[in-house]
PDB file of C-alpha atoms in Angstrom:
ATOM      1  CA  MET A   1      49.434  42.065 161.078  1.00  0.00           C
ATOM      2  CA  THR A   2      47.288  42.396 157.966  1.00  0.00           C
ATOM      3  CA  TYR A   3      44.149  40.494 157.039  1.00  0.00           C
ATOM      4  CA  GLY A   4      41.922  40.443 154.018  1.00  0.00           C
ATOM      5  CA  GLU A   5      44.409  41.683 151.399  1.00  0.00           C
ATOM      6  CA  ASP A   6      42.775  39.500 148.737  1.00  0.00           C
ATOM      7  CA  ALA A   7      39.218  40.514 149.636  1.00  0.00           C
ATOM      8  CA  PRO A   8      36.857  41.405 146.792  1.00  0.00           C
ATOM      9  CA  SER A   9      37.130  45.155 146.259  1.00  0.00           C
ATOM     10  CA  LYS A  10      33.467  45.736 145.413  1.00  0.00           C
ATOM     11  CA  ARG A  11      31.573  43.266 147.579  1.00  0.00           C
ATOM     12  CA  ARG A  12      28.098  44.568 148.339  1.00  0.00           C
ATOM     13  CA  VAL A  13      27.086  45.201 151.932  1.00  0.00           C
ATOM     14  CA  VAL A  14      24.473  42.685 153.063  1.00  0.00           C
ATOM     15  CA  THR A  15      21.204  44.259 154.187  1.00  0.00           C
ATOM     16  CA  ILE A  16      17.791  42.963 155.221  1.00  0.00           C
ATOM     17  CA  PRO A  17      16.247  43.826 151.815  1.00  0.00           C
ATOM     18  CA  TYR A  18      19.092  41.915 150.140  1.00  0.00           C
ATOM     19  CA  LEU A  19      18.437  38.851 152.320  1.00  0.00           C
ATOM     20  CA  LYS A  20      14.726  38.999 151.482  1.00  0.00           C
ATOM     21  CA  GLU A  21      15.616  39.335 147.812  1.00  0.00           C
ATOM     22  CA  LYS A  22      17.708  36.170 148.024  1.00  0.00           C
ATOM     23  CA  LYS A  23      14.737  34.318 149.544  1.00  0.00           C
ATOM     24  CA  THR A  24      12.459  35.563 146.775  1.00  0.00           C
ATOM     25  CA  LYS A  25      14.909  34.444 144.097  1.00  0.00           C
ATOM     26  CA  GLY A  26      15.522  31.095 145.792  1.00  0.00           C
ATOM     27  CA  GLU A  27      19.217  31.867 146.321  1.00  0.00           C
ATOM     28  CA  PRO A  28      20.576  30.109 149.443  1.00  0.00           C
ATOM     29  CA  ILE A  29      21.747  32.345 152.284  1.00  0.00           C
ATOM     30  CA  THR A  30      25.095  31.509 153.875  1.00  0.00           C
ATOM     31  CA  MET A  31      25.622  32.009 157.594  1.00  0.00           C
ATOM     32  CA  LEU A  32      28.394  31.067 160.029  1.00  0.00           C
ATOM     33  CA  THR A  33      29.399  31.968 163.550  1.00  0.00           C
ATOM     34  CA  ALA A  34      32.505  33.970 164.408  1.00  0.00           C
ATOM     35  CA  TYR A  35      33.746  35.110 167.789  1.00  0.00           C
ATOM     36  CA  ASP A  36      36.852  37.159 166.990  1.00  0.00           C
ATOM     37  CA  TYR A  37      38.320  39.585 164.469  1.00  0.00           C
ATOM     38  CA  PRO A  38      40.554  37.202 162.446  1.00  0.00           C
ATOM     39  CA  MET A  39      37.781  34.676 161.758  1.00  0.00           C
ATOM     40  CA  ALA A  40      35.338  37.478 160.922  1.00  0.00           C
ATOM     41  CA  VAL A  41      37.778  38.878 158.350  1.00  0.00           C
ATOM     42  CA  ILE A  42      38.097  35.497 156.650  1.00  0.00           C
ATOM     43  CA  GLU A  43      34.341  34.947 156.529  1.00  0.00           C
ATOM     44  CA  ASP A  44      33.683  38.481 155.280  1.00  0.00           C
ATOM     45  CA  ASP A  45      36.327  38.089 152.570  1.00  0.00           C
ATOM     46  CA  LEU A  46      34.700  34.842 151.431  1.00  0.00           C
ATOM     47  CA  GLY A  47      31.320  36.501 151.053  1.00  0.00           C
ATOM     48  CA  ILE A  48      29.364  34.957 153.929  1.00  0.00           C
ATOM     49  CA  ASP A  49      25.974  36.682 154.042  1.00  0.00           C
ATOM     50  CA  ILE A  50      25.321  36.583 157.796  1.00  0.00           C
ATOM     51  CA  ILE A  51      27.834  36.219 160.614  1.00  0.00           C
ATOM     52  CA  LEU A  52      26.471  35.341 164.035  1.00  0.00           C
ATOM     53  CA  CYS A  53      28.478  36.168 167.112  1.00  0.00           C
ATOM     54  CA  GLY A  54      26.614  33.537 169.079  1.00  0.00           C
ATOM     55  CA  ASP A  55      26.440  32.855 172.772  1.00  0.00           C
ATOM     56  CA  SER A  56      27.856  29.485 171.730  1.00  0.00           C
ATOM     57  CA  LEU A  57      31.136  31.263 172.481  1.00  0.00           C
ATOM     58  CA  GLY A  58      30.426  30.078 175.994  1.00  0.00           C
ATOM     59  CA  MET A  59      31.512  26.613 174.882  1.00  0.00           C
ATOM     60  CA  THR A  60      33.841  27.375 171.973  1.00  0.00           C
ATOM     61  CA  VAL A  61      35.821  30.189 173.596  1.00  0.00           C
ATOM     62  CA  TYR A  62      35.284  30.011 177.368  1.00  0.00           C
ATOM     63  CA  GLY A  63      34.871  26.289 177.965  1.00  0.00           C
ATOM     64  CA  TYR A  64      31.476  26.478 179.660  1.00  0.00           C
ATOM     65  CA  LYS A  65      29.158  23.469 179.478  1.00  0.00           C
ATOM     66  CA  GLY A  66      26.424  25.592 177.917  1.00  0.00           C
ATOM     67  CA  THR A  67      25.367  29.104 176.950  1.00  0.00           C
ATOM     68  CA  VAL A  68      23.660  30.146 180.193  1.00  0.00           C
ATOM     69  CA  PRO A  69      26.789  31.597 181.923  1.00  0.00           C
ATOM     70  CA  VAL A  70      27.564  33.981 179.040  1.00  0.00           C
ATOM     71  CA  THR A  71      27.343  37.646 180.071  1.00  0.00           C
ATOM     72  CA  MET A  72      26.395  40.788 178.197  1.00  0.00           C
ATOM     73  CA  GLU A  73      29.941  42.086 178.673  1.00  0.00           C
ATOM     74  CA  GLN A  74      31.331  39.023 176.891  1.00  0.00           C
ATOM     75  CA  MET A  75      28.854  39.406 174.045  1.00  0.00           C
ATOM     76  CA  LEU A  76      29.693  43.100 173.710  1.00  0.00           C
ATOM     77  CA  ALA A  77      33.428  42.478 173.469  1.00  0.00           C
ATOM     78  CA  HIS A  78      33.238  39.623 170.993  1.00  0.00           C
ATOM     79  CA  SER A  79      30.439  41.082 168.859  1.00  0.00           C
ATOM     80  CA  GLY A  80      32.387  44.322 168.479  1.00  0.00           C
ATOM     81  CA  ALA A  81      35.494  42.452 167.349  1.00  0.00           C
ATOM     82  CA  VAL A  82      33.482  40.473 164.818  1.00  0.00           C
ATOM     83  CA  LYS A  83      31.781  43.541 163.352  1.00  0.00           C
ATOM     84  CA  ARG A  84      35.096  45.343 162.974  1.00  0.00           C
ATOM     85  CA  GLY A  85      36.358  42.379 160.971  1.00  0.00           C
ATOM     86  CA  ALA A  86      33.239  42.034 158.820  1.00  0.00           C
ATOM     87  CA  PRO A  87      32.132  45.359 157.324  1.00  0.00           C
ATOM     88  CA  HIS A  88      30.191  43.707 154.483  1.00  0.00           C
ATOM     89  CA  SER A  89      28.435  40.743 156.130  1.00  0.00           C
ATOM     90  CA  PHE A  90      25.275  41.246 158.178  1.00  0.00           C
ATOM     91  CA  VAL A  91      26.528  40.710 161.730  1.00  0.00           C
ATOM     92  CA  ILE A  92      24.141  39.514 164.446  1.00  0.00           C
ATOM     93  CA  GLY A  93      24.878  39.523 168.160  1.00  0.00           C
ATOM     94  CA  ASP A  94      23.195  36.977 170.419  1.00  0.00           C
ATOM     95  CA  MET A  95      21.185  38.253 173.363  1.00  0.00           C
ATOM     96  CA  PRO A  96      22.595  36.337 176.374  1.00  0.00           C
ATOM     97  CA  PHE A  97      20.507  34.485 178.952  1.00  0.00           C
ATOM     98  CA  MET A  98      18.291  36.772 181.093  1.00  0.00           C
ATOM     99  CA  SER A  99      19.015  39.840 178.969  1.00  0.00           C
ATOM    100  CA  TYR A 100      15.550  39.620 177.370  1.00  0.00           C
ATOM    101  CA  GLN A 101      13.407  37.130 179.294  1.00  0.00           C
ATOM    102  CA  VAL A 102      12.418  39.539 182.081  1.00  0.00           C
ATOM    103  CA  SER A 103      10.408  42.185 180.222  1.00  0.00           C
ATOM    104  CA  PRO A 104      10.071  44.063 176.931  1.00  0.00           C
ATOM    105  CA  GLU A 105      11.583  47.133 178.618  1.00  0.00           C
ATOM    106  CA  SER A 106      14.754  45.365 179.763  1.00  0.00           C
ATOM    107  CA  THR A 107      14.976  43.640 176.379  1.00  0.00           C
ATOM    108  CA  LEU A 108      14.957  46.994 174.625  1.00  0.00           C
ATOM    109  CA  ILE A 109      17.611  48.446 176.922  1.00  0.00           C
ATOM    110  CA  ASN A 110      19.931  45.441 176.541  1.00  0.00           C
ATOM    111  CA  ALA A 111      19.435  45.085 172.790  1.00  0.00           C
ATOM    112  CA  GLY A 112      20.020  48.800 172.349  1.00  0.00           C
ATOM    113  CA  ARG A 113      23.242  48.510 174.293  1.00  0.00           C
ATOM    114  CA  LEU A 114      24.400  45.559 172.195  1.00  0.00           C
ATOM    115  CA  MET A 115      23.677  47.457 168.971  1.00  0.00           C
ATOM    116  CA  LYS A 116      25.204  50.731 170.131  1.00  0.00           C
ATOM    117  CA  GLU A 117      28.359  49.471 171.851  1.00  0.00           C
ATOM    118  CA  SER A 118      29.312  46.632 169.485  1.00  0.00           C
ATOM    119  CA  GLY A 119      28.029  48.026 166.193  1.00  0.00           C
ATOM    120  CA  VAL A 120      26.228  44.834 165.162  1.00  0.00           C
ATOM    121  CA  ASP A 121      23.508  45.007 162.517  1.00  0.00           C
ATOM    122  CA  GLY A 122      20.918  43.057 164.490  1.00  0.00           C
ATOM    123  CA  VAL A 123      20.294  40.807 167.479  1.00  0.00           C
ATOM    124  CA  LYS A 124      19.016  37.276 167.991  1.00  0.00           C
ATOM    125  CA  LEU A 125      16.912  35.897 170.806  1.00  0.00           C
ATOM    126  CA  GLU A 126      15.425  32.499 171.566  1.00  0.00           C
ATOM    127  CA  GLY A 127      11.787  31.580 172.069  1.00  0.00           C
ATOM    128  CA  GLY A 128       8.437  31.444 170.310  1.00  0.00           C
ATOM    129  CA  VAL A 129       5.103  33.074 171.007  1.00  0.00           C
ATOM    130  CA  GLU A 130       6.158  33.883 174.581  1.00  0.00           C
ATOM    131  CA  MET A 131       8.715  36.346 173.155  1.00  0.00           C
ATOM    132  CA  VAL A 132       6.276  38.261 170.959  1.00  0.00           C
ATOM    133  CA  ASP A 133       6.063  41.313 173.260  1.00  0.00           C
ATOM    134  CA  GLN A 134       9.856  41.583 173.429  1.00  0.00           C
ATOM    135  CA  ILE A 135      10.176  41.317 169.659  1.00  0.00           C
ATOM    136  CA  ARG A 136       7.513  43.951 169.098  1.00  0.00           C
ATOM    137  CA  SER A 137       9.351  46.373 171.366  1.00  0.00           C
ATOM    138  CA  LEU A 138      12.556  45.877 169.374  1.00  0.00           C
ATOM    139  CA  TYR A 139      10.746  46.196 166.047  1.00  0.00           C
ATOM    140  CA  ARG A 140       9.154  49.483 167.101  1.00  0.00           C
ATOM    141  CA  ALA A 141      12.582  50.790 168.111  1.00  0.00           C
ATOM    142  CA  GLY A 142      14.066  49.862 164.740  1.00  0.00           C
ATOM    143  CA  ILE A 143      16.282  47.073 166.077  1.00  0.00           C
ATOM    144  CA  PRO A 144      16.444  44.143 163.629  1.00  0.00           C
ATOM    145  CA  VAL A 145      15.789  40.868 165.432  1.00  0.00           C
ATOM    146  CA  MET A 146      16.215  37.264 164.347  1.00  0.00           C
ATOM    147  CA  GLY A 147      14.069  34.706 166.138  1.00  0.00           C
ATOM    148  CA  HIS A 148      15.312  31.272 167.193  1.00  0.00           C
ATOM    149  CA  ILE A 149      13.033  28.280 167.743  1.00  0.00           C
ATOM    150  CA  GLY A 150      13.355  24.512 167.897  1.00  0.00           C
ATOM    151  CA  LEU A 151      16.269  23.440 170.039  1.00  0.00           C
ATOM    152  CA  THR A 152      17.008  26.580 172.046  1.00  0.00           C
ATOM    153  CA  PRO A 153      20.261  26.093 173.991  1.00  0.00           C
ATOM    154  CA  GLN A 154      19.445  28.625 176.715  1.00  0.00           C
ATOM    155  CA  SER A 155      16.395  26.490 177.593  1.00  0.00           C
ATOM    156  CA  VAL A 156      18.130  23.134 177.342  1.00  0.00           C
ATOM    157  CA  SER A 157      17.339  22.240 180.964  1.00  0.00           C
ATOM    158  CA  ALA A 158      13.624  22.794 180.378  1.00  0.00           C
ATOM    159  CA  LEU A 159      13.795  20.827 177.137  1.00  0.00           C
ATOM    160  CA  GLY A 160      15.399  17.856 178.879  1.00  0.00           C
ATOM    161  CA  GLY A 161      18.724  18.080 177.088  1.00  0.00           C
ATOM    162  CA  PHE A 162      20.043  18.738 173.600  1.00  0.00           C
ATOM    163  CA  LYS A 163      17.202  16.966 171.793  1.00  0.00           C
ATOM    164  CA  ALA A 164      15.578  17.441 168.393  1.00  0.00           C
ATOM    165  CA  GLN A 165      12.239  19.235 168.548  1.00  0.00           C
ATOM    166  CA  GLY A 166       8.981  19.058 166.597  1.00  0.00           C
ATOM    167  CA  ARG A 167       8.988  15.316 165.995  1.00  0.00           C
ATOM    168  CA  ASP A 168       5.410  14.754 167.160  1.00  0.00           C
ATOM    169  CA  VAL A 169       2.163  16.448 166.145  1.00  0.00           C
ATOM    170  CA  ALA A 170       1.958  18.801 169.110  1.00  0.00           C
ATOM    171  CA  GLY A 171       5.613  19.802 168.903  1.00  0.00           C
ATOM    172  CA  ALA A 172       5.487  20.370 165.158  1.00  0.00           C
ATOM    173  CA  MET A 173       2.324  22.440 165.345  1.00  0.00           C
ATOM    174  CA  LYS A 174       3.845  24.599 168.078  1.00  0.00           C
ATOM    175  CA  LEU A 175       6.895  25.292 165.913  1.00  0.00           C
ATOM    176  CA  ILE A 176       4.712  26.267 162.954  1.00  0.00           C
ATOM    177  CA  SER A 177       2.616  28.520 165.204  1.00  0.00           C
ATOM    178  CA  ASP A 178       5.706  30.035 166.835  1.00  0.00           C
ATOM    179  CA  ALA A 179       7.285  30.836 163.475  1.00  0.00           C
ATOM    180  CA  ARG A 180       4.161  32.652 162.337  1.00  0.00           C
ATOM    181  CA  ALA A 181       3.953  34.594 165.596  1.00  0.00           C
ATOM    182  CA  LEU A 182       7.592  35.686 165.344  1.00  0.00           C
ATOM    183  CA  GLU A 183       7.128  36.863 161.776  1.00  0.00           C
ATOM    184  CA  VAL A 184       4.012  38.868 162.618  1.00  0.00           C
ATOM    185  CA  ALA A 185       5.760  40.387 165.648  1.00  0.00           C
ATOM    186  CA  GLY A 186       8.496  41.799 163.414  1.00  0.00           C
ATOM    187  CA  CYS A 187      11.400  39.352 163.098  1.00  0.00           C
ATOM    188  CA  PHE A 188      13.378  39.880 159.898  1.00  0.00           C
ATOM    189  CA  ALA A 189      14.456  36.204 159.899  1.00  0.00           C
ATOM    190  CA  ILE A 190      14.099  33.036 161.960  1.00  0.00           C
ATOM    191  CA  LEU A 191      16.621  30.373 162.900  1.00  0.00           C
ATOM    192  CA  LEU A 192      15.327  26.790 163.137  1.00  0.00           C
ATOM    193  CA  GLU A 193      17.486  24.381 165.116  1.00  0.00           C
ATOM    194  CA  ALA A 194      17.319  20.583 165.260  1.00  0.00           C
ATOM    195  CA  ILE A 195      13.916  19.892 163.749  1.00  0.00           C
ATOM    196  CA  PRO A 196      12.758  17.467 161.009  1.00  0.00           C
ATOM    197  CA  PRO A 197      13.354  18.678 157.428  1.00  0.00           C
ATOM    198  CA  GLU A 198       9.659  18.268 156.659  1.00  0.00           C
ATOM    199  CA  ILE A 199       8.734  20.822 159.329  1.00  0.00           C
ATOM    200  CA  GLY A 200      11.522  23.112 158.190  1.00  0.00           C
ATOM    201  CA  LYS A 201      10.037  22.995 154.693  1.00  0.00           C
ATOM    202  CA  ILE A 202       6.523  23.809 155.896  1.00  0.00           C
ATOM    203  CA  ILE A 203       7.722  26.793 157.930  1.00  0.00           C
ATOM    204  CA  THR A 204       9.912  28.082 155.089  1.00  0.00           C
ATOM    205  CA  GLU A 205       7.139  27.855 152.508  1.00  0.00           C
ATOM    206  CA  ARG A 206       4.664  29.633 154.797  1.00  0.00           C
ATOM    207  CA  SER A 207       7.040  32.476 155.692  1.00  0.00           C
ATOM    208  CA  SER A 208       7.771  35.683 153.798  1.00  0.00           C
ATOM    209  CA  ILE A 209      10.987  36.247 155.762  1.00  0.00           C
ATOM    210  CA  PRO A 210      14.241  34.241 155.439  1.00  0.00           C
ATOM    211  CA  ILE A 211      14.344  30.973 157.386  1.00  0.00           C
ATOM    212  CA  ILE A 212      17.815  29.737 158.332  1.00  0.00           C
ATOM    213  CA  GLY A 213      18.387  26.165 159.394  1.00  0.00           C
ATOM    214  CA  ILE A 214      20.860  24.371 161.593  1.00  0.00           C
ATOM    215  CA  GLY A 215      19.867  20.761 161.634  1.00  0.00           C
ATOM    216  CA  ALA A 216      16.560  21.672 159.965  1.00  0.00           C
ATOM    217  CA  GLY A 217      17.061  20.140 156.536  1.00  0.00           C
ATOM    218  CA  VAL A 218      17.813  21.375 153.045  1.00  0.00           C
ATOM    219  CA  TYR A 219      14.536  23.192 152.355  1.00  0.00           C
ATOM    220  CA  THR A 220      15.233  26.288 154.453  1.00  0.00           C
ATOM    221  CA  ASP A 221      16.371  29.542 152.831  1.00  0.00           C
ATOM    222  CA  GLY A 222      19.863  29.204 154.236  1.00  0.00           C
ATOM    223  CA  GLN A 223      22.161  27.271 156.538  1.00  0.00           C
ATOM    224  CA  VAL A 224      24.314  28.092 159.552  1.00  0.00           C
ATOM    225  CA  LEU A 225      26.953  26.135 161.442  1.00  0.00           C
ATOM    226  CA  VAL A 226      29.186  26.902 164.394  1.00  0.00           C
ATOM    227  CA  VAL A 227      32.485  27.593 162.650  1.00  0.00           C
ATOM    228  CA  HIS A 228      34.462  25.556 165.190  1.00  0.00           C
ATOM    229  CA  ASP A 229      32.304  22.544 164.355  1.00  0.00           C
ATOM    230  CA  ALA A 230      32.549  23.062 160.595  1.00  0.00           C
ATOM    231  CA  LEU A 231      36.347  23.310 160.731  1.00  0.00           C
ATOM    232  CA  GLY A 232      36.929  20.492 163.220  1.00  0.00           C
ATOM    233  CA  PHE A 233      38.557  22.810 165.712  1.00  0.00           C
ATOM    234  CA  PHE A 234      37.824  20.553 168.695  1.00  0.00           C
ATOM    235  CA  GLY A 235      37.728  16.797 169.097  1.00  0.00           C
ATOM    236  CA  GLY A 236      34.982  14.909 170.918  1.00  0.00           C
ATOM    237  CA  HIS A 237      31.261  14.759 170.240  1.00  0.00           C
ATOM    238  CA  VAL A 238      29.937  16.324 167.052  1.00  0.00           C
ATOM    239  CA  ALA A 239      26.219  16.986 166.608  1.00  0.00           C
ATOM    240  CA  LYS A 240      24.360  14.913 164.019  1.00  0.00           C
ATOM    241  CA  PHE A 241      23.651  17.973 161.865  1.00  0.00           C
ATOM    242  CA  VAL A 242      27.314  19.023 161.587  1.00  0.00           C
ATOM    243  CA  LYS A 243      29.432  18.402 158.504  1.00  0.00           C
ATOM    244  CA  GLN A 244      33.131  18.905 159.128  1.00  0.00           C
ATOM    245  CA  TYR A 245      34.912  20.577 156.231  1.00  0.00           C
ATOM    246  CA  ALA A 246      38.386  20.482 157.750  1.00  0.00           C
ATOM    247  CA  ASN A 247      40.284  19.040 160.695  1.00  0.00           C
ATOM    248  CA  LEU A 248      41.971  22.067 162.220  1.00  0.00           C
ATOM    249  CA  ASN A 249      42.369  20.248 165.496  1.00  0.00           C
ATOM    250  CA  GLN A 250      44.859  17.888 163.814  1.00  0.00           C
ATOM    251  CA  VAL A 251      46.516  20.628 161.753  1.00  0.00           C
ATOM    252  CA  ILE A 252      47.111  22.790 164.815  1.00  0.00           C
ATOM    253  CA  SER A 253      48.262  19.848 166.911  1.00  0.00           C
ATOM    254  CA  ASP A 254      50.776  18.756 164.255  1.00  0.00           C
ATOM    255  CA  GLY A 255      52.117  22.279 163.885  1.00  0.00           C
ATOM    256  CA  LEU A 256      52.591  22.785 167.621  1.00  0.00           C
ATOM    257  CA  LYS A 257      54.270  19.388 167.970  1.00  0.00           C
ATOM    258  CA  ASP A 258      56.835  20.530 165.393  1.00  0.00           C
ATOM    259  CA  TYR A 259      57.318  23.746 167.338  1.00  0.00           C
ATOM    260  CA  ILE A 260      57.927  21.849 170.571  1.00  0.00           C
ATOM    261  CA  THR A 261      60.441  19.599 168.811  1.00  0.00           C
ATOM    262  CA  ASP A 262      62.333  22.558 167.327  1.00  0.00           C
ATOM    263  CA  VAL A 263      62.529  24.328 170.677  1.00  0.00           C
ATOM    264  CA  THR A 264      63.634  21.278 172.655  1.00  0.00           C
ATOM    265  CA  GLN A 265      66.264  20.414 170.033  1.00  0.00           C
ATOM    266  CA  ARG A 266      67.370  24.053 169.770  1.00  0.00           C
ATOM    267  CA  THR A 267      66.763  24.180 166.018  1.00  0.00           C
ATOM    268  CA  PHE A 268      64.501  27.184 166.516  1.00  0.00           C
ATOM    269  CA  PRO A 269      65.217  30.020 166.362  1.00  0.00           C
ATOM    270  CA  ALA A 270      67.590  29.508 163.428  1.00  0.00           C
ATOM    271  CA  PRO A 271      69.898  32.287 162.148  1.00  0.00           C
ATOM    272  CA  GLU A 272      67.238  33.511 159.713  1.00  0.00           C
ATOM    273  CA  HIS A 273      64.949  34.232 162.677  1.00  0.00           C
ATOM    274  CA  CYS A 274      67.525  36.390 164.480  1.00  0.00           C
ATOM    275  CA  TYR A 275      68.592  40.040 164.211  1.00  0.00           C
ATOM    276  CA  GLY A 276      72.174  40.655 163.054  1.00  0.00           C
ATOM    277  CA  MET A 277      74.786  42.743 164.868  1.00  0.00           C
ATOM    278  CA  ASP A 278      78.006  44.379 163.703  1.00  0.00           C
ATOM    279  CA  SER A 279      80.989  42.387 164.981  1.00  0.00           C
ATOM    280  CA  ASP A 280      82.924  45.552 165.885  1.00  0.00           C
ATOM    281  CA  ILE A 281      80.067  46.717 168.100  1.00  0.00           C
ATOM    282  CA  LEU A 282      79.961  43.318 169.765  1.00  0.00           C
ATOM    283  CA  GLU A 283      83.687  43.448 170.487  1.00  0.00           C
ATOM    284  CA  GLU A 284      83.316  46.921 171.966  1.00  0.00           C
ATOM    285  CA  ILE A 285      80.531  45.705 174.242  1.00  0.00           C
ATOM    286  CA  LYS A 286      82.644  42.758 175.418  1.00  0.00           C
ATOM    287  CA  LYS A 287      85.507  45.092 176.300  1.00  0.00           C
ATOM    288  CA  LYS A 288      83.191  47.087 178.525  1.00  0.00           C
ATOM    289  CA  LEU A 289      82.093  44.020 180.509  1.00  0.00           C
TER     290      LEU A 289
END
């Protein structure tokens, strides 16, 4: 099986300085999730700047109701597959629940393991000013870290559900303060999720590092979506901030229906799908039976 045969031959490798350069020039940064090798190859070939192997794989791959059950072992396996498929994109691995909340020391150990064993280019963790010590420890160790504030899925129970954040004065001011604290602590970029565009604009304009939005409006330095959402891989509820660019759920369903029909009607496999055999050899075999 071969992937990426039509990939650009001289695509530049995405680095942190390159991402900062894009912010400075006002060039939008593209970011998508991927959880396996084939999807990573496609995204890398298309020139996606950042690929996030997110703990959202808990829902998209494993069928969990949220991200909390995701383990470090799962993140290691999937992040490694994604990085192998995306040698040019900047690949980020999500730090799973309780791999960084305990202490800066455990954060450093777990982030180091994720970097070393999967080969990702950086890690992402959720939380604002309360995560400053953890981020500083990673920064000092040379581990690139992306912050994540706003709607933080690992804290959805504390937030009271999957709700937009920063829609009142106190909430907005906390987001602005958190973003500044994360930047000072050493984050190379920040992800804003499910906040008003006006607050996304304020944070982006006040930051010297790239700000990526998901449901944070058009004023951020870049955008990210869960690739399964963007491609319509599943039916059911779709978040307000998602735009579906395809309906793979229907495409796959139609294709498999045709497969089932061909099998039940014995039209597959057809002769062109079978291996030939010399008639003399067949006759010799029959004589031996």
